[in-house]
Tab-separated table of C-alpha atoms and ligand atoms in Angstrom:
chain	number	residue	atom	x	y	z
M	1	UNK	CA	-34.250	438.308	53.192
M	2	UNK	CA	-33.987	441.857	51.915
M	3	UNK	CA	-30.585	442.781	50.563
M	4	UNK	CA	-28.392	445.615	51.788
M	5	UNK	CA	-28.166	448.300	49.111
M	6	UNK	CA	-24.645	449.216	48.022
M	7	UNK	CA	-24.719	452.973	47.491
M	8	UNK	CA	-22.320	453.591	44.600
M	9	UNK	CA	-23.207	457.273	44.503
M	10	UNK	CA	-22.101	457.833	48.105
M	11	UNK	CA	-18.907	455.776	47.641
M	12	UNK	CA	-18.080	457.698	44.458
M	13	UNK	CA	-18.603	460.996	46.302
M	14	UNK	CA	-16.156	459.945	49.048
M	15	UNK	CA	-13.507	458.884	46.540
M	16	UNK	CA	-13.902	462.142	44.591
M	17	UNK	CA	-13.434	464.123	47.820
M	18	UNK	CA	-10.211	462.176	48.517
M	19	UNK	CA	-9.041	462.835	44.954
M	20	UNK	CA	-9.760	466.555	45.286
M	21	UNK	CA	-7.406	466.744	48.264
M	22	UNK	CA	-4.750	464.788	46.425
M	23	UNK	CA	-5.060	467.116	43.427
M	24	UNK	CA	-4.550	470.141	45.680
M	25	UNK	CA	-1.339	468.569	46.979
M	26	UNK	CA	-0.170	467.806	43.444
M	27	UNK	CA	-0.950	471.365	42.348
M	28	UNK	CA	0.956	472.788	45.297
M	29	UNK	CA	3.937	470.705	44.158
M	30	UNK	CA	3.632	472.064	40.596
M	31	UNK	CA	1.555	469.436	38.755
M	32	UNK	CA	-2.050	469.952	37.663
M	33	UNK	CA	-3.519	466.639	36.496
M	34	UNK	CA	-4.772	467.009	32.913
M	35	UNK	CA	-7.327	464.886	31.073
M	36	UNK	CA	-8.010	465.163	27.336
M	37	UNK	CA	-11.202	463.666	25.928
M	38	UNK	CA	-11.671	463.284	22.181
M	39	UNK	CA	-15.060	462.689	20.635
M	40	UNK	CA	-15.859	462.152	16.957
M	41	UNK	CA	-19.388	462.406	15.546
M	42	UNK	CA	-22.765	463.394	16.901
M	43	UNK	CA	-23.966	460.395	18.950
M	44	UNK	CA	-26.070	462.042	21.697
M	45	UNK	CA	-25.319	459.387	24.356
M	46	UNK	CA	-21.559	459.767	23.744
M	47	UNK	CA	-21.836	463.566	24.022
M	48	UNK	CA	-23.702	463.184	27.315
M	49	UNK	CA	-20.929	460.911	28.655
M	50	UNK	CA	-18.212	463.316	27.508
M	51	UNK	CA	-19.952	466.359	29.040
M	52	UNK	CA	-20.280	464.456	32.279
M	53	UNK	CA	-16.578	463.523	32.244
M	54	UNK	CA	-15.649	467.176	31.601
M	55	UNK	CA	-17.880	468.445	34.416
M	56	UNK	CA	-16.674	465.820	36.916
M	57	UNK	CA	-13.024	466.564	36.080
M	58	UNK	CA	-13.456	470.301	36.590
M	59	UNK	CA	-15.342	469.814	39.856
M	60	UNK	CA	-12.336	468.196	41.512
M	61	UNK	CA	-9.698	470.442	39.940
M	62	UNK	CA	-8.498	468.371	36.985
M	63	UNK	CA	-7.486	470.421	33.943
M	64	UNK	CA	-9.906	469.259	31.272
M	65	UNK	CA	-9.630	469.535	27.488
M	66	UNK	CA	-12.366	468.257	25.189
M	67	UNK	CA	-11.887	467.947	21.436
M	68	UNK	CA	-15.147	467.575	19.523
M	69	UNK	CA	-14.748	466.574	15.867
M	70	UNK	CA	-17.343	466.019	13.109
M	71	UNK	CA	-18.170	462.438	12.023
M	72	UNK	CA	-16.190	462.829	8.778
M	73	UNK	CA	-12.860	463.382	10.548
M	74	UNK	CA	-10.237	461.193	8.879
M	75	UNK	CA	-8.493	458.391	10.757
M	76	UNK	CA	-5.178	460.085	9.986
M	77	UNK	CA	-6.312	463.362	11.565
M	78	UNK	CA	-7.489	461.553	14.691
M	79	UNK	CA	-4.214	459.653	14.992
M	80	UNK	CA	-2.375	462.949	14.622
M	81	UNK	CA	-4.432	464.485	17.451
M	82	UNK	CA	-3.666	461.500	19.674
M	83	UNK	CA	0.047	461.858	18.934
M	84	UNK	CA	-0.122	465.565	19.784
M	85	UNK	CA	-1.736	464.718	23.132
M	86	UNK	CA	0.814	461.958	23.785
M	87	UNK	CA	3.484	464.680	23.596
M	88	UNK	CA	1.567	467.324	25.556
M	89	UNK	CA	3.166	467.826	28.979
M	90	UNK	CA	-0.045	469.265	30.449
M	91	UNK	CA	-2.010	466.113	29.643
M	92	UNK	CA	-1.695	462.971	31.777
M	93	UNK	CA	-4.748	461.084	30.610
M	94	UNK	CA	-6.163	460.595	27.101
M	95	UNK	CA	-9.575	459.145	26.401
M	96	UNK	CA	-11.063	458.668	22.959
M	97	UNK	CA	-14.800	458.205	23.359
M	98	UNK	CA	-16.073	454.999	21.738
M	99	UNK	CA	-17.748	454.025	19.478
M	100	UNK	CA	-15.934	455.764	16.620
M	101	UNK	CA	-17.414	456.201	13.124
M	102	UNK	CA	-17.076	453.036	10.991
M	103	UNK	CA	-14.293	454.427	8.769
M	104	UNK	CA	-11.941	454.770	11.761
M	105	UNK	CA	-10.276	451.705	13.268
M	106	UNK	CA	-10.840	451.698	17.043
M	107	UNK	CA	-7.958	449.256	17.471
M	108	UNK	CA	-5.556	451.571	15.626
M	109	UNK	CA	-6.630	454.555	17.716
M	110	UNK	CA	-6.368	452.694	21.041
M	111	UNK	CA	-2.950	451.363	20.023
M	112	UNK	CA	-1.829	454.936	19.249
M	113	UNK	CA	-2.539	456.230	22.773
M	114	UNK	CA	0.562	456.152	24.935
M	115	UNK	CA	0.078	453.323	27.497
M	116	UNK	CA	1.332	455.810	30.120
M	117	UNK	CA	-1.663	458.076	29.400
M	118	UNK	CA	-4.233	455.349	28.680
M	119	UNK	CA	-6.514	456.147	31.638
M	120	UNK	CA	-9.309	454.008	30.145
M	121	UNK	CA	-7.068	450.939	30.473
M	122	UNK	CA	-7.874	449.736	26.954
M	123	UNK	CA	-4.362	449.695	25.440
M	124	UNK	CA	-3.072	446.122	24.839
M	125	UNK	CA	-0.016	446.892	27.014
M	126	UNK	CA	-2.243	447.764	29.971
M	127	UNK	CA	-4.583	444.824	29.325
M	128	UNK	CA	-1.505	442.579	29.219
M	129	UNK	CA	-0.288	443.971	32.532
M	130	UNK	CA	-3.689	443.223	34.055
M	131	UNK	CA	-3.477	439.649	32.769
M	132	UNK	CA	-0.075	439.101	34.382
M	133	UNK	CA	-1.201	440.778	37.609
M	134	UNK	CA	0.850	443.994	37.378
M	135	UNK	CA	-0.208	447.391	38.632
M	136	UNK	CA	-1.402	449.544	35.732
M	137	UNK	CA	-4.456	451.475	34.508
M	138	UNK	CA	-7.436	449.146	34.808
M	139	UNK	CA	-10.635	449.566	32.838
M	140	UNK	CA	-12.769	452.048	34.796
M	141	UNK	CA	-16.061	450.155	35.220
M	142	UNK	CA	-14.618	446.890	36.590
M	143	UNK	CA	-12.054	448.794	38.627
M	144	UNK	CA	-14.940	450.826	40.067
M	145	UNK	CA	-16.640	447.576	41.086
M	146	UNK	CA	-13.502	446.442	42.922
M	147	UNK	CA	-13.159	449.819	44.706
M	148	UNK	CA	-16.825	449.720	45.658
M	149	UNK	CA	-16.463	446.255	47.198
M	150	UNK	CA	-13.281	447.348	48.986
M	151	UNK	CA	-15.052	450.400	50.462
M	152	UNK	CA	-17.925	448.145	51.621
M	153	UNK	CA	-15.377	445.813	53.279
M	154	UNK	CA	-16.462	442.943	51.046
M	155	UNK	CA	-13.451	440.743	50.395
M	156	UNK	CA	-13.387	438.514	47.303
M	157	UNK	CA	-10.701	436.254	48.718
M	158	UNK	CA	-11.684	432.589	48.396
M	159	UNK	CA	-15.149	433.493	47.157
M	160	UNK	CA	-16.745	432.273	43.959
M	161	UNK	CA	-17.320	435.199	41.587
M	162	UNK	CA	-19.456	434.529	38.526
M	163	UNK	CA	-19.199	437.204	35.840
M	164	UNK	CA	-21.939	437.197	33.208
M	165	UNK	CA	-20.457	438.814	30.090
M	166	UNK	CA	-17.007	438.652	28.482
M	167	UNK	CA	-16.585	442.055	26.810
M	168	UNK	CA	-13.129	443.597	26.749
M	169	UNK	CA	-14.259	446.651	28.695
M	170	UNK	CA	-16.337	445.032	31.445
M	171	UNK	CA	-16.650	441.235	31.656
M	172	UNK	CA	-13.060	440.131	31.026
M	173	UNK	CA	-11.338	442.797	33.159
M	174	UNK	CA	-13.927	442.251	35.951
M	175	UNK	CA	-12.994	438.562	35.944
M	176	UNK	CA	-9.259	439.302	35.917
M	177	UNK	CA	-9.499	441.868	38.722
M	178	UNK	CA	-11.557	439.401	40.784
M	179	UNK	CA	-8.839	436.813	40.214
M	180	UNK	CA	-6.216	439.349	41.278
M	181	UNK	CA	-8.238	439.718	44.482
M	182	UNK	CA	-7.981	435.959	45.050
M	183	UNK	CA	-11.498	434.994	44.029
M	184	UNK	CA	-12.357	431.745	42.271
M	185	UNK	CA	-13.760	432.991	38.990
M	186	UNK	CA	-16.213	431.700	36.404
M	187	UNK	CA	-17.071	433.654	33.246
M	188	UNK	CA	-20.435	433.084	31.572
M	189	UNK	CA	-21.551	434.351	28.166
M	190	UNK	CA	-24.181	433.839	25.493
M	191	UNK	CA	-23.067	430.245	24.785
M	192	UNK	CA	-22.982	429.171	28.439
M	193	UNK	CA	-25.249	426.189	29.100
M	194	UNK	CA	-27.407	426.012	32.242
M	195	UNK	CA	-26.408	429.512	33.273
M	196	UNK	CA	-28.698	429.527	36.308
M	197	UNK	CA	-26.984	426.432	37.690
M	198	UNK	CA	-23.664	428.247	37.449
M	199	UNK	CA	-24.831	431.544	38.924
M	200	UNK	CA	-26.598	429.754	41.798
M	201	UNK	CA	-23.167	428.613	42.981
M	202	UNK	CA	-21.868	432.169	43.116
M	203	UNK	CA	-21.017	434.106	46.242
M	204	UNK	CA	-20.788	437.187	44.022
M	205	UNK	CA	-22.565	437.718	40.688
M	206	UNK	CA	-21.343	440.484	38.374
M	207	UNK	CA	-23.932	441.029	35.641
M	208	UNK	CA	-22.614	442.730	32.483
M	209	UNK	CA	-24.979	441.337	29.880
M	210	UNK	CA	-26.783	444.300	28.342
M	211	UNK	CA	-30.252	442.696	28.664
M	212	UNK	CA	-32.803	444.508	30.860
M	213	UNK	CA	-33.708	442.654	34.087
M	214	UNK	CA	-31.976	439.452	32.901
M	215	UNK	CA	-30.847	438.217	36.326
M	216	UNK	CA	-33.678	437.303	38.690
M	217	UNK	CA	-33.901	435.754	42.164
M	218	UNK	CA	-33.864	432.356	40.425
M	219	UNK	CA	-30.241	432.911	39.406
M	220	UNK	CA	-29.057	433.530	42.943
M	221	UNK	CA	-27.926	431.653	46.003
M	222	UNK	CA	-29.471	433.183	49.150
M	223	UNK	CA	-27.167	435.893	50.485
M	224	UNK	CA	-25.222	436.369	47.245
M	225	UNK	CA	-23.709	439.763	46.487
M	226	UNK	CA	-25.090	441.122	43.231
M	227	UNK	CA	-23.311	443.749	41.165
M	228	UNK	CA	-25.407	445.140	38.350
M	229	UNK	CA	-23.345	446.763	35.591
M	230	UNK	CA	-26.173	447.089	33.073
M	231	UNK	CA	-27.453	450.412	31.803
M	232	UNK	CA	-30.562	449.700	29.768
M	233	UNK	CA	-33.949	451.187	29.007
M	234	UNK	CA	-37.011	449.070	29.724
M	235	UNK	CA	-40.186	449.075	27.580
M	236	UNK	CA	-41.360	452.268	29.316
M	237	UNK	CA	-38.077	453.991	28.491
M	238	UNK	CA	-37.013	453.896	32.156
M	239	UNK	CA	-33.392	453.277	33.104
M	240	UNK	CA	-32.829	449.738	34.381
M	241	UNK	CA	-29.999	447.299	34.943
M	242	UNK	CA	-29.262	443.733	33.886
M	243	UNK	CA	-30.680	442.572	37.214
M	244	UNK	CA	-34.368	442.469	38.081
M	245	UNK	CA	-33.799	444.497	41.233
M	246	UNK	CA	-37.170	443.886	42.908
M	247	UNK	CA	-36.930	440.126	42.553
M	248	UNK	CA	-33.168	439.817	43.237
M	249	UNK	CA	-33.169	441.952	46.378
M	250	UNK	CA	-35.355	439.379	48.157
M	251	UNK	CA	-32.673	436.692	47.769
M	252	UNK	CA	-29.395	438.632	47.594
M	253	UNK	CA	-27.382	439.621	50.654
M	254	UNK	CA	-26.256	442.897	49.057
M	255	UNK	CA	-27.063	444.496	45.723
M	256	UNK	CA	-26.163	447.572	43.658
M	257	UNK	CA	-29.080	449.637	42.306
M	258	UNK	CA	-29.405	451.139	38.818
M	259	UNK	CA	-29.041	454.070	38.753
M	260	UNK	CA	-26.787	454.867	41.703
M	261	UNK	CA	-24.647	451.728	41.795
M	262	UNK	CA	-21.813	450.929	39.392
M	263	UNK	CA	-22.540	453.921	37.110
M	264	UNK	CA	-21.163	456.701	39.359
M	265	UNK	CA	-18.037	454.620	40.009
M	266	UNK	CA	-17.017	454.504	36.346
M	267	UNK	CA	-16.256	458.215	35.877
M	268	UNK	CA	-14.786	458.302	39.379
M	269	UNK	CA	-12.189	455.718	38.374
M	270	UNK	CA	-11.397	457.703	35.228
M	271	UNK	CA	-10.579	460.645	37.509
M	272	UNK	CA	-8.673	458.288	39.819
M	273	UNK	CA	-6.579	456.953	36.926
M	274	UNK	CA	-5.857	460.505	35.716
M	275	UNK	CA	-4.565	461.503	39.143
M	276	UNK	CA	-2.532	458.280	39.317
M	277	UNK	CA	-0.983	459.140	35.954
M	278	UNK	CA	-0.219	462.731	36.986
M	279	UNK	CA	1.468	461.416	40.130
M	280	UNK	CA	3.583	459.022	38.058
M	281	UNK	CA	4.628	461.796	35.636
M	282	UNK	CA	5.415	464.137	38.538
M	283	UNK	CA	7.682	461.503	40.088
M	284	UNK	CA	9.792	461.158	36.908
Z	1	NDP	P1	-21.356	443.742	25.416
Z	1	NDP	O1	-22.581	443.717	24.566
Z	1	NDP	O2	-20.059	444.090	24.799
Z	1	NDP	O3	-21.200	442.314	26.116
Z	1	NDP	C1	-22.294	441.627	26.623
Z	1	NDP	C2	-21.865	440.260	27.086
Z	1	NDP	O4	-23.006	439.564	27.565
Z	1	NDP	C3	-21.252	439.413	25.985
Z	1	NDP	O5	-20.079	438.782	26.447
Z	1	NDP	C4	-22.336	438.379	25.662
Z	1	NDP	O6	-21.835	437.113	25.312
Z	1	NDP	C5	-23.036	438.280	26.991
Z	1	NDP	N1	-24.422	437.847	26.800
Z	1	NDP	C6	-25.321	438.309	25.888
Z	1	NDP	N2	-26.475	437.651	26.005
Z	1	NDP	C7	-26.299	436.738	26.974
Z	1	NDP	C8	-27.125	435.745	27.542
Z	1	NDP	N3	-28.394	435.558	27.126
Z	1	NDP	N4	-26.632	435.002	28.550
Z	1	NDP	C9	-25.375	435.166	28.981
Z	1	NDP	N5	-24.536	436.086	28.482
Z	1	NDP	C10	-24.995	436.857	27.490
Z	1	NDP	O7	-21.706	444.704	26.610
Z	1	NDP	P2	-20.742	445.485	27.641
Z	1	NDP	O8	-19.905	444.529	28.384
Z	1	NDP	O9	-20.110	446.640	26.968
Z	1	NDP	O10	-21.856	446.087	28.619
Z	1	NDP	C11	-22.696	445.255	29.405
Z	1	NDP	C12	-23.733	446.135	30.084
Z	1	NDP	O11	-23.078	447.046	30.940
Z	1	NDP	C13	-24.579	447.001	29.148
Z	1	NDP	O12	-25.880	447.139	29.705
Z	1	NDP	C14	-23.877	448.339	29.164
Z	1	NDP	O13	-24.750	449.422	28.871
Z	1	NDP	C15	-23.417	448.388	30.593
Z	1	NDP	N6	-22.241	449.231	30.840
Z	1	NDP	C16	-22.290	450.004	31.947
Z	1	NDP	C17	-21.217	450.773	32.300
Z	1	NDP	C18	-21.309	451.571	33.548
Z	1	NDP	O14	-20.580	452.535	33.709
Z	1	NDP	N7	-22.159	451.191	34.501
Z	1	NDP	C19	-20.010	450.849	31.458
Z	1	NDP	C20	-20.018	449.908	30.361
Z	1	NDP	C21	-21.111	449.146	30.066
Z	1	NDP	P3	-21.028	436.834	23.931
Z	1	NDP	O15	-19.647	437.337	24.195
Z	1	NDP	O16	-21.092	435.368	23.802
Z	1	NDP	O17	-21.743	437.584	22.869
């Protein structure tokens, strides 16, 4: 069997086109969605992500503000900036790019962002709402996975989803969103025993491990849907996922590639959440 390829890039493009139209309607009614991104320090990968978020926002008509601070910015100054943005009527979404320098508490900064503007879905209030099954801002990568499956007409209802990874930004929210979509869910992690036996029972495998090419055909039931969240570099410095694509595609029924799978959906859902927030503020 050769798996169908789930084209995240094409799905992301469609969603962005829908958002662009929605933004035009919001603008015509007097609201321009605004996203503020704050970055501290010089980490090149983080700067690349932030530039990409800025560019993508502008492309669809979101008002974008980026605040770039040196690595020695104090925690107090960052908290003050967040508070300023919480009170800024032109801003509907606030994102503080992680990781932050060691002397700044990420928890304190996330807690300081107004839950109403927390378009990353990291604030404990929004995580709590996800846990109890309420509509809120969901973490962008797992939410992107759910949107991608929805657009491909792949229902999770009654299916066994196995998530490999339990991070707060990917694994846990992916499991909770799958549950919300009526899947039967298993979460695996570094202490899971006989992982292959577990994943071989899965109708859907979501791999968020951070180890290049970790999931192979051996982990999969024939026909399984495989979602590869990983963004890694292999020994040759080439971008690769957590799934060994060439091996897995011979057993899977459908699979996301890296690049061009989950990646493009993440920023798309950040834009989606910003528009959702602007709509909510406009309705007040
Ligand atoms: P983390 O490092 O925070 O979490 C990795 C998880 O994998 C942990 O729960 C860990 O278990 C588990 N794990 C580690 N080794 C094993 C193992 N041998 N077997 C089973 N489970 C294991 O990573 P993230 O969740 O932040 O990211 C995961 C991947 O997704 C990375 O490649 C990252 O680059 C990528 N990513 C991609 C995004 C995108 O937009 N496409 C966005 C965010 C991340 P334990 O908890 O026990 O340590």
